[in-house]
Amino acid sequence: MFAPFTRSMTLTLGLIGTAVSPSLWADTEQDDVEKTSRSLELGSTSVTAQGLGATTENTGAYTTGSTSTATKLNLSIRETPQSISVVTRQEMDDFNLNTLTEAMRHTTGIVVQHNDSDRVSYSSRGYTISNFQIDGMLNTFSFMKTDADTIIYDRIEVVRGATGLTTGAGDPSGTINMIRKRPTHELQAKASATGGSYDDYYSYVDVGGPLAFDGRLRGRTVLSYRDSKSFRDNYALKREVAYGILEADLTDTTILAVGYDYQDKQVQGSSWGTTPYWTGSGEKANFGRSTNLATSWSSWPMKDKTAFATLDQQLSNDWHLKAAYTHRTSDAEGKVYYAGGGFPNADGTGMSAYSSHFIGEEKMTAVDVNISGTYPLFGRDHELMVGYGQAKNDNTSPLMINLNSKTYDTIANWQDMSSIPKYQDFNTGIEGSQSIVKQKSGYLATRFNLTDEWHAVLGTRYGSWKSSNANSEFVEGNSGPLNHTKVTQTQNDIITPYAGLLYDFTEELTLYASYTDIFKPTTNKGAGDVYLEPVVGSNYELGLKGSFLQERLNLSSAVFWSKQDNVPEIDDSVPRGPKGEEYYKSGGKGNKINGFEVELAGEVMDDWNMVAGYTYTHSRNAAGQRMNTASPLNLVKISSTYRLPGEWSAMTVGAAVNWQSDIYRAGNRPTGEKNDKGNPITFKEDITQKSYTLVDLMARYKFDEHVSASLNVKNLFDQKYYENVGFYNGVFWGDPRTVSVGLEWTL
């Protein structure tokens, strides 16, 4: 079961051997008091009388003591006038949340939906989340194409609502910020191997600690490997992850960190769209969960490589200068053939394929510099942060010549596609398309302490946004001249204000209200290959927050509402483009969202952790009609663990419950007749998924301080449900029941 210790695992085991060598142990046992006084610790966390810090690793907590995702100010969740959820390292370990998707399934207010086997979207407050950060860095990638492995992250912070102050262009849905693990001042090492249903094997090694110069140079390495098959026919996945970081105290007041992370996702049997819902006669197709209408060679792999560096310079008093740089490349090289078009007939006819060669490279470079600290005014101290950031995303792909026959996408028999040849094309070496997005902005935020009870968080962001899309194609066959087209859009003088007011009416409870503008240019294009208008609007939030047990337990509730214009929606009325691209349409004017949410997160009592959240979200257009019906109105998520008392204290048990209300979206249902061109005649009818509940269980037994075993059961009752409905006239099945067992060793 624990077979897949790969080359990367072998390398990491060697690192462990080095880490536990006598010489390194000697270094760690030197004068810790002197070392600590000399070193500037950033975001370190220990459970003290002051409560939690920012880092969640080794705290056993289900919450954090500080967050900066919403404002870039180092504030507690209670001090931040927005809705924030945190998936801590402990929760990820407890429930085996090894991917970003699995973590988001445990996050209050987040809806997870797959479009196919390898594309997943996350939405909040009625709209798709497109803003992602890593260590708070501005990220111009529209989505995380590889569904990132979470083993390299300390925590994942999610801010719901508009976050234009920290992300540049404001997004009304939310922002996901993944915070990497950092080197530790003391030696630590972990290794784990897990095996589960459908030959799903996962292993990792994580080593960190002081390296040299009495601990002034520290490092950390994380390596992981997954080898998994699937309940879906033909589908299999292999993923390699490597992460390394060095952190050095250059002076008593200067810390420099450099690092690199790598994720290589190799897949086979990749689908491209959903499973058909209706047959050619208009009856339900009733395809089972294992149905995968992709060829065995269909593949959509992805490699992500990121280099980054950070500098923290302590200035006079408590002021800090922070500078960060990141460069990321994402490479794709895969060929897909999927029977996603048409309506299946019993004789094997009726279906056509979505086929393409996905090849290209996406590069992102981002820089961010800010200064923060406190300043006196009117007899009180206040916090201030001012900074500048810029990012560039460059996506290129070569011009390919299609060598397949005109009938290649017509499927003779969808019941047997084993004889379909691999997609054939020729790389001309000429740049076929290039898409560039540039963003520059300066920002400022302050927490102004009006009185002991009243506080104001004010900020603004000022900048520019520019995108361009250039394409080259042959006019006539393979020998004709090239036709060049280029479309650009520029948005200058973008101002995104942010304002929040908080009132501490007890030592534990705070009322707050916040406002921010929404302005988000879009790279989505309509069927005429023209960019849609930017999304504009406003976002309001009114809430109550509480912090208890020295900030180890946080309570938050909020009423929110927003108004938006020009929200992009997938245009199902038009076919995909010649390269398989999806077209969008504007959602029009006066789209409104309102809702309510409440969350309790943290330590309810000794040895009892819990995250419990409820969200109600209602979105409607200017005519008052409900929108985004494929997202539930009501969402409940509860995760809880408890370490048993007394003689059973080595055992921790837990459960997670996810419930959502019904969802639906209109599809095209055949009448069973055809028009004069031989195409099926259809009419609109909703595809519906009724409300459902998913239950997960976990148990962990700690044999001693070094070795523990775990058991995780997901979808305990094997609930059958559609995760997505109506997308390109089909459905996407959710995961069945899975069981996994794991063994972990800790130094």
PDB file of N, CA, C and O in Angstrom, residues 36 64-65 79 124 126 250 299 406 547 559 684:
ATOM      1  N   THR A  36      17.964  33.523  20.056  1.00  0.00           N
ATOM      2  CA  THR A  36      16.673  34.144  19.897  1.00  0.00           C
ATOM      3  C   THR A  36      16.753  35.647  20.009  1.00  0.00           C
ATOM      4  O   THR A  36      16.108  36.399  19.280  1.00  0.00           O
ATOM      5  N   THR A  64      -6.284  31.440  13.415  1.00  0.00           N
ATOM      6  CA  THR A  64      -5.005  32.124  13.484  1.00  0.00           C
ATOM      7  C   THR A  64      -5.141  33.426  14.248  1.00  0.00           C
ATOM      8  O   THR A  64      -6.245  33.971  14.373  1.00  0.00           O
ATOM      9  N   GLY A  65      -4.015  33.911  14.751  1.00  0.00           N
ATOM     10  CA  GLY A  65      -4.038  35.123  15.548  1.00  0.00           C
ATOM     11  C   GLY A  65      -3.954  36.402  14.756  1.00  0.00           C
ATOM     12  O   GLY A  65      -4.311  37.473  15.257  1.00  0.00           O
ATOM     13  N   GLU A  79     -10.167  42.190  14.280  1.00  0.00           N
ATOM     14  CA  GLU A  79      -9.847  43.573  13.942  1.00  0.00           C
ATOM     15  C   GLU A  79     -10.041  43.888  12.459  1.00  0.00           C
ATOM     16  O   GLU A  79      -9.954  45.052  12.073  1.00  0.00           O
ATOM     17  N   SER A 124     -17.712  32.308  -4.503  1.00  0.00           N
ATOM     18  CA  SER A 124     -18.142  32.866  -3.223  1.00  0.00           C
ATOM     19  C   SER A 124     -19.073  34.030  -3.498  1.00  0.00           C
ATOM     20  O   SER A 124     -18.843  34.819  -4.423  1.00  0.00           O
ATOM     21  N   GLY A 126     -21.814  34.134  -4.893  1.00  0.00           N
ATOM     22  CA  GLY A 126     -22.482  34.085  -6.179  1.00  0.00           C
ATOM     23  C   GLY A 126     -21.601  34.173  -7.400  1.00  0.00           C
ATOM     24  O   GLY A 126     -22.101  33.988  -8.518  1.00  0.00           O
ATOM     25  N   LEU A 250      20.694  38.355   7.897  1.00  0.00           N
ATOM     26  CA  LEU A 250      21.864  39.056   7.395  1.00  0.00           C
ATOM     27  C   LEU A 250      22.459  39.971   8.453  1.00  0.00           C
ATOM     28  O   LEU A 250      23.673  40.098   8.568  1.00  0.00           O
ATOM     29  N   SER A 299      -4.824  13.676 -22.453  1.00  0.00           N
ATOM     30  CA  SER A 299      -4.023  14.119 -21.317  1.00  0.00           C
ATOM     31  C   SER A 299      -3.934  15.635 -21.276  1.00  0.00           C
ATOM     32  O   SER A 299      -3.781  16.290 -22.314  1.00  0.00           O
ATOM     33  N   LYS A 406     -11.250  16.017 -41.684  1.00  0.00           N
ATOM     34  CA  LYS A 406     -12.413  16.832 -41.383  1.00  0.00           C
ATOM     35  C   LYS A 406     -13.437  16.080 -40.538  1.00  0.00           C
ATOM     36  O   LYS A 406     -14.256  16.711 -39.861  1.00  0.00           O
ATOM     37  N   SER A 547     -13.960  37.331  19.785  1.00  0.00           N
ATOM     38  CA  SER A 547     -12.720  36.603  19.992  1.00  0.00           C
ATOM     39  C   SER A 547     -12.652  36.166  21.449  1.00  0.00           C
ATOM     40  O   SER A 547     -12.762  36.987  22.360  1.00  0.00           O
ATOM     41  N   VAL A 559     -23.835  40.457   7.405  1.00  0.00           N
ATOM     42  CA  VAL A 559     -24.817  40.672   6.354  1.00  0.00           C
ATOM     43  C   VAL A 559     -24.094  41.420   5.241  1.00  0.00           C
ATOM     44  O   VAL A 559     -23.387  42.396   5.500  1.00  0.00           O
ATOM     45  N   LYS A 684     -35.402  24.211 -23.965  1.00  0.00           N
ATOM     46  CA  LYS A 684     -34.759  24.459 -22.683  1.00  0.00           C
ATOM     47  C   LYS A 684     -35.470  23.706 -21.558  1.00  0.00           C
ATOM     48  O   LYS A 684     -36.688  23.721 -21.445  1.00  0.00           O
TER      49      LYS A 684
END
